Coordinates of C-alpha atoms and ligand atoms in Angstrom, one line a residue:
X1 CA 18.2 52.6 -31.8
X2 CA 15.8 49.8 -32.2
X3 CA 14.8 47.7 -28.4
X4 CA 11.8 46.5 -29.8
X5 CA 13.7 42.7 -29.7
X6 CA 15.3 43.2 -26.0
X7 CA 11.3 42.9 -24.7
X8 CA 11.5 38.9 -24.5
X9 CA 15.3 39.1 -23.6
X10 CA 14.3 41.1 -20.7
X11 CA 11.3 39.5 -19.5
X12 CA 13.8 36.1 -19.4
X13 CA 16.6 37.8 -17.7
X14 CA 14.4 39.0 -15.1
X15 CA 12.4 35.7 -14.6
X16 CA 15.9 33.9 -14.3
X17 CA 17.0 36.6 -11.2
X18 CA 13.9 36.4 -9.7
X19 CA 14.2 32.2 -9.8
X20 CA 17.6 32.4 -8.2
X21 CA 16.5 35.3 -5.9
X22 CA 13.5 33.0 -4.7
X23 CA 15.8 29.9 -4.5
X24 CA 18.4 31.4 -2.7
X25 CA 16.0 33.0 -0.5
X26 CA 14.3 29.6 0.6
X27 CA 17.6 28.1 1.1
X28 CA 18.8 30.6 4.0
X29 CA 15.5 30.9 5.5
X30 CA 16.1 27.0 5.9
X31 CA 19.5 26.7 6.6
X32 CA 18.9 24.2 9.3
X33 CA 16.9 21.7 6.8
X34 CA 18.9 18.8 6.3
X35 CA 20.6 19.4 2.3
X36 CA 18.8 18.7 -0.9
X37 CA 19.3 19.7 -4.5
X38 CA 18.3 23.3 -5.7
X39 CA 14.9 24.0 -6.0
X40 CA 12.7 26.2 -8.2
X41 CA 10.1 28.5 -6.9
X42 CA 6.6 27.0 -7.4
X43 CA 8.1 23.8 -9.0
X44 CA 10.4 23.0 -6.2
X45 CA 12.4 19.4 -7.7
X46 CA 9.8 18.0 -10.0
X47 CA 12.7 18.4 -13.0
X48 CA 14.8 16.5 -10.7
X49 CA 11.8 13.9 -10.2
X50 CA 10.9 11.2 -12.5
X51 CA 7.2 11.0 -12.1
X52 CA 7.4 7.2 -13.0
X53 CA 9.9 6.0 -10.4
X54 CA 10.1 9.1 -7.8
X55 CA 11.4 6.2 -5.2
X56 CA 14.3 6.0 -7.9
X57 CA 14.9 9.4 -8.3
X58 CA 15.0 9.9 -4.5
X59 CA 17.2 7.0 -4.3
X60 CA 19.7 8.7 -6.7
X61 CA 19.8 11.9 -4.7
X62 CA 20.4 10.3 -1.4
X63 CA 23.8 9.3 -2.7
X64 CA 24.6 12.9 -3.0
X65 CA 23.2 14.6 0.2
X66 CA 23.2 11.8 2.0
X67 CA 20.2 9.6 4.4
X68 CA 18.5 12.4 5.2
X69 CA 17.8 15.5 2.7
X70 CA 15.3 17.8 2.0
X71 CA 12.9 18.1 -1.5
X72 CA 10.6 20.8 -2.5
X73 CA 7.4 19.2 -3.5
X74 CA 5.9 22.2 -5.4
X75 CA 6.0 24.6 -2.7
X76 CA 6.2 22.2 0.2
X77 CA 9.5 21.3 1.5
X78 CA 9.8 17.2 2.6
X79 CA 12.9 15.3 4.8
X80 CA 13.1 11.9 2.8
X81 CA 14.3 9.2 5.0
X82 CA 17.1 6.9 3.7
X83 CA 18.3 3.2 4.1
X84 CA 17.3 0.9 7.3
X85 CA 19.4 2.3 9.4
X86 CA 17.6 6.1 9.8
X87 CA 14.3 4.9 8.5
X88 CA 14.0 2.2 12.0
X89 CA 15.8 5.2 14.3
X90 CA 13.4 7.6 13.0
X91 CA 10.0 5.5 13.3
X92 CA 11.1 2.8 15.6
X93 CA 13.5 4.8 18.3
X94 CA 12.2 8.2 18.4
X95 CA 8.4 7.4 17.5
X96 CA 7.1 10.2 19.9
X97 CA 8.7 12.1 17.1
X98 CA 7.9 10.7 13.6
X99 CA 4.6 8.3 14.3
X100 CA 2.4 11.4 13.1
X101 CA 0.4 11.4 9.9
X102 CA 1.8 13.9 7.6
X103 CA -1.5 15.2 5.0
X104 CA -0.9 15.7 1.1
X105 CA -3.7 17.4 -0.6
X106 CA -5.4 15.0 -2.3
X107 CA -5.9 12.5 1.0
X108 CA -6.8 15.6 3.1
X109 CA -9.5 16.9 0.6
X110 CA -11.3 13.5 0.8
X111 CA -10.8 12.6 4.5
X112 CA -10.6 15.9 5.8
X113 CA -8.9 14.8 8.8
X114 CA -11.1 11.9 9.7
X115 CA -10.4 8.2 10.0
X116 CA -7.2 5.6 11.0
X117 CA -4.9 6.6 8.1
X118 CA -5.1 10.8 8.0
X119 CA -6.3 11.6 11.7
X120 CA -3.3 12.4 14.3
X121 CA -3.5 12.6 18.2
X122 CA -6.3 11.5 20.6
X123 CA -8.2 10.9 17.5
X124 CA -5.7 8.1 15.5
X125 CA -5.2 6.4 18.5
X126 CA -8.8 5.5 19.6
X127 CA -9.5 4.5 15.8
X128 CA -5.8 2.9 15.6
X129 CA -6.2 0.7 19.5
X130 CA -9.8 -0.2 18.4
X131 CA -9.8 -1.0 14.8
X132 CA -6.1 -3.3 15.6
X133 CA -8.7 -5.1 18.3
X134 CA -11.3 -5.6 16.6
X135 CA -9.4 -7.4 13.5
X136 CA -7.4 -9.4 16.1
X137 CA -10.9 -10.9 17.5
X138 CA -13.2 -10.5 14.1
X139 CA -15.8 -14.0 14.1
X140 CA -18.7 -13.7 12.6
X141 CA -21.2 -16.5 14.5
X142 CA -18.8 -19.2 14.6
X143 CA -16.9 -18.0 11.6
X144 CA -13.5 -17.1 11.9
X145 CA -11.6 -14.4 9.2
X146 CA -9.0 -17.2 8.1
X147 CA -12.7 -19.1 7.7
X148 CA -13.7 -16.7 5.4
X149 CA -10.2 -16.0 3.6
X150 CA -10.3 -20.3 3.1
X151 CA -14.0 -20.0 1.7
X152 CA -12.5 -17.3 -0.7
X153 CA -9.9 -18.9 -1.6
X154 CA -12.1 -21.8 -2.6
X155 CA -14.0 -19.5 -5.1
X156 CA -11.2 -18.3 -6.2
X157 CA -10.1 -21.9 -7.5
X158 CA -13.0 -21.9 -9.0
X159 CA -13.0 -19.2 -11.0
X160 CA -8.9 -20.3 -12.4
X161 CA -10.3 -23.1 -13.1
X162 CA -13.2 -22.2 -15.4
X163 CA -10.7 -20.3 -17.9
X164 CA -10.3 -23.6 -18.8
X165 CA -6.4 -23.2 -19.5
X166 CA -7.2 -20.3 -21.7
X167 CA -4.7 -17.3 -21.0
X168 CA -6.6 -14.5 -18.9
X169 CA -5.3 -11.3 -17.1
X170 CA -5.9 -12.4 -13.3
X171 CA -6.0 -8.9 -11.6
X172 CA -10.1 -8.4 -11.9
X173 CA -10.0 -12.1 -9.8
X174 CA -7.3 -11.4 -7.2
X175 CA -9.1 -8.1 -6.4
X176 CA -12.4 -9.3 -6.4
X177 CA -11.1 -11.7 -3.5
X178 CA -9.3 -9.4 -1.6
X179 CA -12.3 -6.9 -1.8
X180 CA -14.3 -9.5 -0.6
X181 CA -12.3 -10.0 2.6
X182 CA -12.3 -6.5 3.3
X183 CA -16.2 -6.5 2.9
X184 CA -16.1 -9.4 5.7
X185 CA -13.9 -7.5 8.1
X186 CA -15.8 -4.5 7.6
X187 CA -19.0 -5.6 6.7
X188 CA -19.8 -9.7 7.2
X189 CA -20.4 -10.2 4.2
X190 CA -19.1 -11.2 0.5
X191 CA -20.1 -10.4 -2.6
X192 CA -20.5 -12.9 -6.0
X193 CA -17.7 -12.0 -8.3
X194 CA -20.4 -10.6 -11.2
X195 CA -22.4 -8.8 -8.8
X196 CA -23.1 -5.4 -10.0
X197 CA -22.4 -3.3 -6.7
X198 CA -19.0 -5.1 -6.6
X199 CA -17.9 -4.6 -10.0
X200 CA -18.6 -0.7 -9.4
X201 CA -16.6 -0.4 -6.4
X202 CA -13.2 -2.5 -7.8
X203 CA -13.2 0.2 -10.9
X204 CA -13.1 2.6 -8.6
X205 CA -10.4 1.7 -6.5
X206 CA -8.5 0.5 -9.2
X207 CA -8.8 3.5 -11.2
X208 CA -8.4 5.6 -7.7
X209 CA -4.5 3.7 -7.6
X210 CA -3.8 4.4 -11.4
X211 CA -4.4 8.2 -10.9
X212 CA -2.6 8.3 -7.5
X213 CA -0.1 6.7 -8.3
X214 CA 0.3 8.4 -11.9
X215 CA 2.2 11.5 -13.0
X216 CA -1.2 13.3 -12.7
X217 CA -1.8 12.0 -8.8
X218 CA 1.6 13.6 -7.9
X219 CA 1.5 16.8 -10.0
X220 CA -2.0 17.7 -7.7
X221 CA -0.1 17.2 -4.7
X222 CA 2.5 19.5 -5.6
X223 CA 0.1 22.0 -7.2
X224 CA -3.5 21.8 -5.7
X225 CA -4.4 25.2 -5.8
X226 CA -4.0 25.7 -9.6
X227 CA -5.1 21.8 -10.5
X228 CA -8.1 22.2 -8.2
X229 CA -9.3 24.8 -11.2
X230 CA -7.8 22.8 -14.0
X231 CA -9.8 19.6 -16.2
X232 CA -7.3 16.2 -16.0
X233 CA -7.8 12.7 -14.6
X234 CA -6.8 14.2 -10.9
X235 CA -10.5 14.9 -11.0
X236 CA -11.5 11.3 -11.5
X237 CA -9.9 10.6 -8.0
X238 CA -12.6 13.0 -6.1
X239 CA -15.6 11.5 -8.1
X240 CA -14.5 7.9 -7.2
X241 CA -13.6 8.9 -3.9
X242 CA -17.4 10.7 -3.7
X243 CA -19.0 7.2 -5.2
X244 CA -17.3 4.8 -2.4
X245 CA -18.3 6.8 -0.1
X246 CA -21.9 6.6 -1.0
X247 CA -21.6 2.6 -1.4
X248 CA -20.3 2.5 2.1
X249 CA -22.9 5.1 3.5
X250 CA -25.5 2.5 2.3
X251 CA -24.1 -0.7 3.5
X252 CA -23.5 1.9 7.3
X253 CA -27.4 2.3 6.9
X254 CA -28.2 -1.3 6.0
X255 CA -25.9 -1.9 9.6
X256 CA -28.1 0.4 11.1
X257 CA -31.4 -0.8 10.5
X258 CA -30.6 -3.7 11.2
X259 CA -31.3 -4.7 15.6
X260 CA -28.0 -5.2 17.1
X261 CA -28.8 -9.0 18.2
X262 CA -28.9 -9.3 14.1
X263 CA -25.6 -7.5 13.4
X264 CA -22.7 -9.8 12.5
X265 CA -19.5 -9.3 14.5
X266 CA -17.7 -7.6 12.0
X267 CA -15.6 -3.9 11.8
X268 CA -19.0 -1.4 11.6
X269 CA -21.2 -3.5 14.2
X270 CA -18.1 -3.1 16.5
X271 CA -17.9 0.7 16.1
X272 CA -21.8 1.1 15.9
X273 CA -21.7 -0.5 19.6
X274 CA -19.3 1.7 20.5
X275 CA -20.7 4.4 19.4
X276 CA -23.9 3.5 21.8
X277 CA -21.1 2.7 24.5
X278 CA -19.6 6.2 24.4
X279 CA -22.9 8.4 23.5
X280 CA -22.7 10.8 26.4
X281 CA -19.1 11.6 26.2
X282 CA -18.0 14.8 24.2
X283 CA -14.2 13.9 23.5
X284 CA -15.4 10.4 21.8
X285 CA -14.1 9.7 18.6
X286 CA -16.7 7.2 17.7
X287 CA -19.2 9.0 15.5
X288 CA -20.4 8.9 12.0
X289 CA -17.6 10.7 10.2
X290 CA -15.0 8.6 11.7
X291 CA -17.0 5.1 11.1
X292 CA -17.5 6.2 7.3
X293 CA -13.9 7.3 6.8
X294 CA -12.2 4.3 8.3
X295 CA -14.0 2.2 6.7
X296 CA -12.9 4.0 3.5
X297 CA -9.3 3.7 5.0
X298 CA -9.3 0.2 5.1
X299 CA -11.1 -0.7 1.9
X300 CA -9.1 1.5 0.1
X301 CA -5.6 0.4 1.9
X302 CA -6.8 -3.1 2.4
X303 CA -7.9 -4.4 -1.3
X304 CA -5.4 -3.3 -4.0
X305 CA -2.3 -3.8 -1.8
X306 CA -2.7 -7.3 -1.1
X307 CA -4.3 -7.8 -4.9
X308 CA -1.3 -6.3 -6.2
X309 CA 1.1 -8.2 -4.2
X310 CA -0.3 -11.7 -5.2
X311 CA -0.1 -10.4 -9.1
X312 CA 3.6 -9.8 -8.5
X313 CA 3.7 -13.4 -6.7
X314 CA 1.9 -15.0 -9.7
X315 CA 3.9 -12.8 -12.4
X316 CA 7.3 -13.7 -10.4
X317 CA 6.7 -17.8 -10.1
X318 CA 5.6 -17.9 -14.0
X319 CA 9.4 -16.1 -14.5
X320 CA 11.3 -18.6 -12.0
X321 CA 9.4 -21.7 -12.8
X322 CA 12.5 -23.7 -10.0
X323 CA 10.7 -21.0 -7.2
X324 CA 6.9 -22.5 -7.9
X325 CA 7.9 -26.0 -8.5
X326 CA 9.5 -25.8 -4.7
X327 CA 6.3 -24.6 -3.2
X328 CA 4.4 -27.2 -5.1
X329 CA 6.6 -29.7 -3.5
X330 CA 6.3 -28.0 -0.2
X331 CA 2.7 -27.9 -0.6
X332 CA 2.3 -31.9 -1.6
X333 CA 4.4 -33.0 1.2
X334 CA 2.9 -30.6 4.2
X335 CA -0.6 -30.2 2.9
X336 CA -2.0 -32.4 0.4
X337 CA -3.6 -32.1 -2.6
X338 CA -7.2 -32.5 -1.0
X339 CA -7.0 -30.3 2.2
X340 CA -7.8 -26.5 2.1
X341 CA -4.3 -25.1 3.3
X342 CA -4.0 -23.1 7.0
X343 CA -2.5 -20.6 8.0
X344 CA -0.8 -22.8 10.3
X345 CA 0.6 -24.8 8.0
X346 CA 3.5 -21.8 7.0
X347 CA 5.4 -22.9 9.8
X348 CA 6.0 -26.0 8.5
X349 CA 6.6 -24.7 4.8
X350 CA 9.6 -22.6 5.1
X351 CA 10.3 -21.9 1.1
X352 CA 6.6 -20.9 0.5
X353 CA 7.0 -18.6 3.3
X354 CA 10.4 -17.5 2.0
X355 CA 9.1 -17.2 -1.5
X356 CA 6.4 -14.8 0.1
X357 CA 8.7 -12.5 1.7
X358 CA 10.7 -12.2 -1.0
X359 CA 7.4 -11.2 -3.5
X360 CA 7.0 -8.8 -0.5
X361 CA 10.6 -7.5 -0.4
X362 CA 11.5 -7.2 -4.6
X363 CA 7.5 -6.0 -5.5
X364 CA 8.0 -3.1 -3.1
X365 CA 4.6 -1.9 -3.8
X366 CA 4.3 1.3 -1.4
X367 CA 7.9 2.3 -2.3
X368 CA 7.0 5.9 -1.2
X369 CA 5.3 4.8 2.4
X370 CA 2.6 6.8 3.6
X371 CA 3.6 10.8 4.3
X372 CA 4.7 11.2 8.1
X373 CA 5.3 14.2 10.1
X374 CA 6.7 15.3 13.2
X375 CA 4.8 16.1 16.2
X376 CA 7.6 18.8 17.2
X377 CA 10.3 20.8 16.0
X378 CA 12.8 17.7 16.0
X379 CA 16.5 17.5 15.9
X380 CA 17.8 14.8 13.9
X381 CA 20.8 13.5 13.0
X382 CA 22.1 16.7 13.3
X383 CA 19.6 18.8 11.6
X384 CA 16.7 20.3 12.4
X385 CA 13.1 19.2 11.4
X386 CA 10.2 21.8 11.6
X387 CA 7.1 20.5 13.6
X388 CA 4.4 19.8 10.7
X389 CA 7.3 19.5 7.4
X390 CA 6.1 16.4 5.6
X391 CA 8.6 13.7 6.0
X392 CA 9.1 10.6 3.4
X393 CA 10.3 7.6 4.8
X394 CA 11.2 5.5 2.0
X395 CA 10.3 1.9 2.2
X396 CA 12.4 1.3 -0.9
X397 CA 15.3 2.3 0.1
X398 CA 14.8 0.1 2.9
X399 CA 13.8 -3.1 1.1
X400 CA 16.7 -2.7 -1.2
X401 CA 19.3 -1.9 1.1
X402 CA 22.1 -3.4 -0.2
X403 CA 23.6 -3.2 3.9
X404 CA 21.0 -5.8 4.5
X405 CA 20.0 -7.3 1.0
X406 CA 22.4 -9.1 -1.4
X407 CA 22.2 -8.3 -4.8
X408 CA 19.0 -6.5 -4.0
X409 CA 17.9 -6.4 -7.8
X410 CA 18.0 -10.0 -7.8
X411 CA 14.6 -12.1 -6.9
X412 CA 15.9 -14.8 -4.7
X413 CA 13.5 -16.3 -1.7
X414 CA 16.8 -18.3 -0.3
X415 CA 17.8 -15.1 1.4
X416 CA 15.2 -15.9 3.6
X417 CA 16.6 -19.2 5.1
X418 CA 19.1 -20.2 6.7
X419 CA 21.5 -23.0 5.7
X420 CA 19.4 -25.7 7.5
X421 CA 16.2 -24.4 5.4
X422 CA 14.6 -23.0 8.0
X423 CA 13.1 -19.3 7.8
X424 CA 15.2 -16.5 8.3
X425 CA 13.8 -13.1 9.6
X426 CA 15.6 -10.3 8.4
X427 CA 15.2 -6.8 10.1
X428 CA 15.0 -4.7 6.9
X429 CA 11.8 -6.8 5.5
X430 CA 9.8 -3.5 6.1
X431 CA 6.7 -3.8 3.5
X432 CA 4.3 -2.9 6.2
X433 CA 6.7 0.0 7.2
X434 CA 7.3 0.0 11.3
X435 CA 6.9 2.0 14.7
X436 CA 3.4 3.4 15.6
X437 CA 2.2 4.3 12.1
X438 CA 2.6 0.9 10.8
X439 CA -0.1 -1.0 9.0
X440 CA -2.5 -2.4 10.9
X441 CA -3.8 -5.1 8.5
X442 CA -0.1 -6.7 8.6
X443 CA -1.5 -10.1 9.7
X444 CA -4.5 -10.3 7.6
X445 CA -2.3 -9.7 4.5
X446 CA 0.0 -12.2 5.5
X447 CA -3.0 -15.0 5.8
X448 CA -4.3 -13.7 2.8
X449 CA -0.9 -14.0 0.6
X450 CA -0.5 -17.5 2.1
X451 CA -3.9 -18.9 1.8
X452 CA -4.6 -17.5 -1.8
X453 CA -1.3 -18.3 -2.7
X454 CA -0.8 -22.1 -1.9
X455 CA -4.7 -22.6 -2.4
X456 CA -4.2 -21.6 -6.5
X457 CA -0.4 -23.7 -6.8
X458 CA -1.8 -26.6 -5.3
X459 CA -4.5 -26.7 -8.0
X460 CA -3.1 -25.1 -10.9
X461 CA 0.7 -25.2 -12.4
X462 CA 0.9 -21.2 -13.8
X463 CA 2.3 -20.6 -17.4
X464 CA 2.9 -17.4 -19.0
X465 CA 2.7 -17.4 -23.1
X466 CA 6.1 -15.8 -23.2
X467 CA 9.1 -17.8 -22.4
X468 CA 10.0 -17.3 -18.7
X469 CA 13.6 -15.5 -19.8
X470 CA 11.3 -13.1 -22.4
X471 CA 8.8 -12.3 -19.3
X472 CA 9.5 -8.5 -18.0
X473 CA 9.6 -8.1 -14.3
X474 CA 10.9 -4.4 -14.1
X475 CA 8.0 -2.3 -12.9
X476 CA 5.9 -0.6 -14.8
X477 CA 5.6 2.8 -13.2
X478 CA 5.8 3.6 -9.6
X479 CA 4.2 6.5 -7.8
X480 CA 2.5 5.4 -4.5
X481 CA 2.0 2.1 -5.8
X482 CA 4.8 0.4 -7.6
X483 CA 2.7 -1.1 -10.6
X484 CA 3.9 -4.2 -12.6
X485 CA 3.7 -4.6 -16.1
X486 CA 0.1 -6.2 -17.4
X487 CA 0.2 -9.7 -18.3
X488 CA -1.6 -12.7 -18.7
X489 CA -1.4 -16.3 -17.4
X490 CA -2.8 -20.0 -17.7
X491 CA -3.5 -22.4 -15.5
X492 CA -2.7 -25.9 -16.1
X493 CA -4.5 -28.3 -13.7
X494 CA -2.1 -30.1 -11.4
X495 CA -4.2 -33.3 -11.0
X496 CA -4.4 -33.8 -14.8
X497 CA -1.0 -32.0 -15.7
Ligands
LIG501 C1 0.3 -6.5 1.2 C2 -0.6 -5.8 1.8 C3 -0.3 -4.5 2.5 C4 0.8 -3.7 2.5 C5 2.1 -3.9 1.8 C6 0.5 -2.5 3.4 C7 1.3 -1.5 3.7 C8 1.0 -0.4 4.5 C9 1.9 0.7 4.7 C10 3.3 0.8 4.2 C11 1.3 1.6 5.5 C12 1.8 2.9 6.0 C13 2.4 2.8 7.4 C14 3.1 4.1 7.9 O1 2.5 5.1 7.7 O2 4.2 4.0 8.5 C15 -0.1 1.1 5.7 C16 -1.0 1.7 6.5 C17 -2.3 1.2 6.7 N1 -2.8 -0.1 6.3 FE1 -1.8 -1.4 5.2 N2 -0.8 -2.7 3.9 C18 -1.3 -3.8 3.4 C19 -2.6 -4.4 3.7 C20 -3.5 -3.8 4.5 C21 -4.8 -4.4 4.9 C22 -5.2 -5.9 4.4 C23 -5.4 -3.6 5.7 C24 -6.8 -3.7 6.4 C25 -7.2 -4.8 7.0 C26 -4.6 -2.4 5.8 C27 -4.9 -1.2 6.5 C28 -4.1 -0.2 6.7 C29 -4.5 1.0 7.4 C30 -5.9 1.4 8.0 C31 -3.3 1.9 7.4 C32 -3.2 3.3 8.1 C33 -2.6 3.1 9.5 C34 -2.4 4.4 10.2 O3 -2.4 5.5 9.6 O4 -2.2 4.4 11.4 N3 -3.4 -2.6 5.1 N4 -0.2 -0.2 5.1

């Protein structure tokens, strides 16, 4: 008898019992993990996860296992966190619990534990108390930061203007002016929008949020060991990440040889005094590795989000032309056409500041949030949560919670106000996430969005080539950033339109 054919049968056969033998195995050895779908040894549920939308695909399983589930990411099992309701209990009512910073591999490789956004303990909450301070009293000589975000904006006027109503993709502008406010805070300075050092540091971070957020970004966190060994764009992350290190180690040193008296008020000079403050005490967190890597943290978390969030703003008015014509009308009866807008002013605009929130709410740009983890072996809901397990609590399930949103899918700023006009919180607006965790930059996004944003539609009327029906607002890709489709815009002068 001939088996020479049965050798590739075989080899399948026993590959298949060996899968189901490993999958079953996991699943008892966890049989207090909340539920999730099967999972395959080594790839866990990355069939089950489109690498384009994984907030989607996470979405879709909760409606089978329910709020809380478990997914294998590669090897690593997760608890996603579903819906309002059991995102806020987890990281608002039991915070002790679920306010820990859970690592994936690619943010532990470059920060290896130090700074705001990846340290835990003693450690994040000396770096979280004093960088929250230090933003909440940033002046630099008389110079206050909604000073500097008006000067910006100014600029940024400017440069609309000089495209001379020719159509132009805006996002090297918008992050040029949110990477200069983040080199205030941090730094206390700006840079000019063709300066060399500038240019060099947006490509990075914008290339940095392609790969993270890309098929590429999440396949190395699932598989590090064997892409750590492999050529790809993953690499590209770890050079970038090398190179704004270096640019910020410079502008450190240029802090440092500088005398204190000489120092602008600003993030490093801060933690440079402190370091000074706390030199003879052993547990300080206040030392070199710390300053660099928070510094990274919030250039890196600062610049892109709020960049991004204004180019879904601008790509979202050009769509609903009705939505920018009322914050042009807002904007000529509260501010003017000469004054430089205040932050002050959104209480008196209450569409603007609904349109805003609502930019916030449908662009859902960190669909994903940032990973948590427990501190403890937790009990939730019933289930049991292993100190350490990496848990996903999914901002987009809370910004489109259809308990608290109408028609979610559907961009509409009046679910923001009530029916006399006036603002109207609503406790699932979550962009910022919540509990101890949350961002700490909340307040100078929210100038940020509001002064850029009334600053270019009281100058410019925006117009897209495409008819606003033809213009596509369904996101391009999301990974840890949900991306929006590139397009371009032109800006028709309001004084001469
Ligand atoms: C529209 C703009 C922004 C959005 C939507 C946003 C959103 C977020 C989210 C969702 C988190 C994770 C919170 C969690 O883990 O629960 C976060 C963390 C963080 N954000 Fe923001 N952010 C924005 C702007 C900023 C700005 C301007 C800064 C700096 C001034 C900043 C600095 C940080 C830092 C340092 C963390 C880490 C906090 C920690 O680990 O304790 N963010 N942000």
């Amino acid at each position: 008898m001939d088996f020479s054919g049965l050798g590739p049968t075989l080899a399948v056969l026993a590959l298949t019992v060996l899968l189901l033998v490993c999958s079953w195995k996991s699943k008892r050895r966890d049989s207090r993990l909340p539920p999730g779908p099967p999972a395959l040894p080594l790839l866990g549920n990355a069939l089950q996860i489109d690498k384009r939308a994984p907030d989607q695909s996470l979405m879709k399983l909760s409606k089978k296992y329910g709020s809380v589930f478990t997914v294998w990411l590669g090897t690593r099992p997760a608890v996603v966190l579903c819906g309002f309701e059991t995102v806020k209990e987890a990281l608002v009512d039991r915070a002790d619990d679920f306010g820990a910073r859970g690592t994936v591999p690619s943010i532990r490789k470059v920060t290896k534990g130090y700074g705001i956004a990846s340290s835990n303990g003693h450690r994040s909450l000396q770096l979280r108390n004093f960088a929250i301070t230090t933003l909440r009293n940033f002046r630099n000589g008389t110079k206050t930061l909604e000073d500097f975000i008006q000067q910006e904006a100014k600029c940024l006027v400017e440069v609309f203007r000089g495209t001379k109503e020719l159509p132009f993709d805006p996002t090297f502008h918008l992050t040029c002016a949110t990477a200069n406010i983040m080199c205030a805070v941090v730094f206390g300075n700006r840079f000019n929008y063709t300066d060399s050092k500038l240019l060099n540091l947006l490509d990075m971070i914008t290339e940095n949020m392609k790969v993270i957020s890309s098929p590429w970004g999440q396949l190395y966190d699932m598989l590090p060991n064997i892409l750590d060994y492999l050529p790809g764009p993953h690499n590209r992350l770890f050079e970038n990440a090398a190179r704004i290190k270096n640019f910020l180690r410079e502008m450190i040193q240029s802090h440092k040889d500088m005398r204190t008296k000489e120092r602008p008020q600003d993030f490093t000079a801060s933690f440079l005094s402190k370091m000074e403050e706390e030199k003879g005490n052993p547990t300080s967190e206040f030392n070199d590795e710390n300053l660099l890597l928070s510094t990274f943290n919030i250039f890196l978390a600062g610049t892109d989000t709020t960049s991004s969030t204004m180019r879904w703003g601008l790509l979202l008015f050009m769509k609903f032309p009705d939505v920018q014509k009322k914050i042009q009308r807002e904007i000529d009866e509260v501010i003017g056409s000469e004054r430089t807008p205040a932050f002050d002013d959104r209480e008196k605009m209450p569409y603007t500041n609904a349109a805003i929130h609502e930019v916030q709410r449908y662009s859902n740009i960190i669909p994903l949030n940032l990973p948590h983890t427990v501190t403890r072996d937790t009990e939730f809901r019933g289930f049991m949560i292993p100190k350490g397990m990496i848990v996903i609590p999914l901002l987009a399930s809370v910004l489109y919670d259809s308990n608290y949103w109408e028609s979610p899918e559907t961009f509409s700023p009046d679910r923001f106000l009530d029916k006399k006009g006036r603002f109207k919180e609503n406790e699932a607006f979550m962009p910022f996430s919540a509990g101890s965790r949350m961002c700490i930059g909340e307040t100078v996004a929210q100038m940020q969005l509001f002064l850029f944003l009334t600053a270019l539609l009281q100058n410019f009327t925006l117009r897209s080539l495409a008819e606003p029906h033809a213009i596509d607002i369904s996101p391009l890709s999301s990974g840890f950033s949900t991306l929006h489709r590139p397009y371009q815009l032109y800006c028709v002068p309001r004084k001469s339109a």
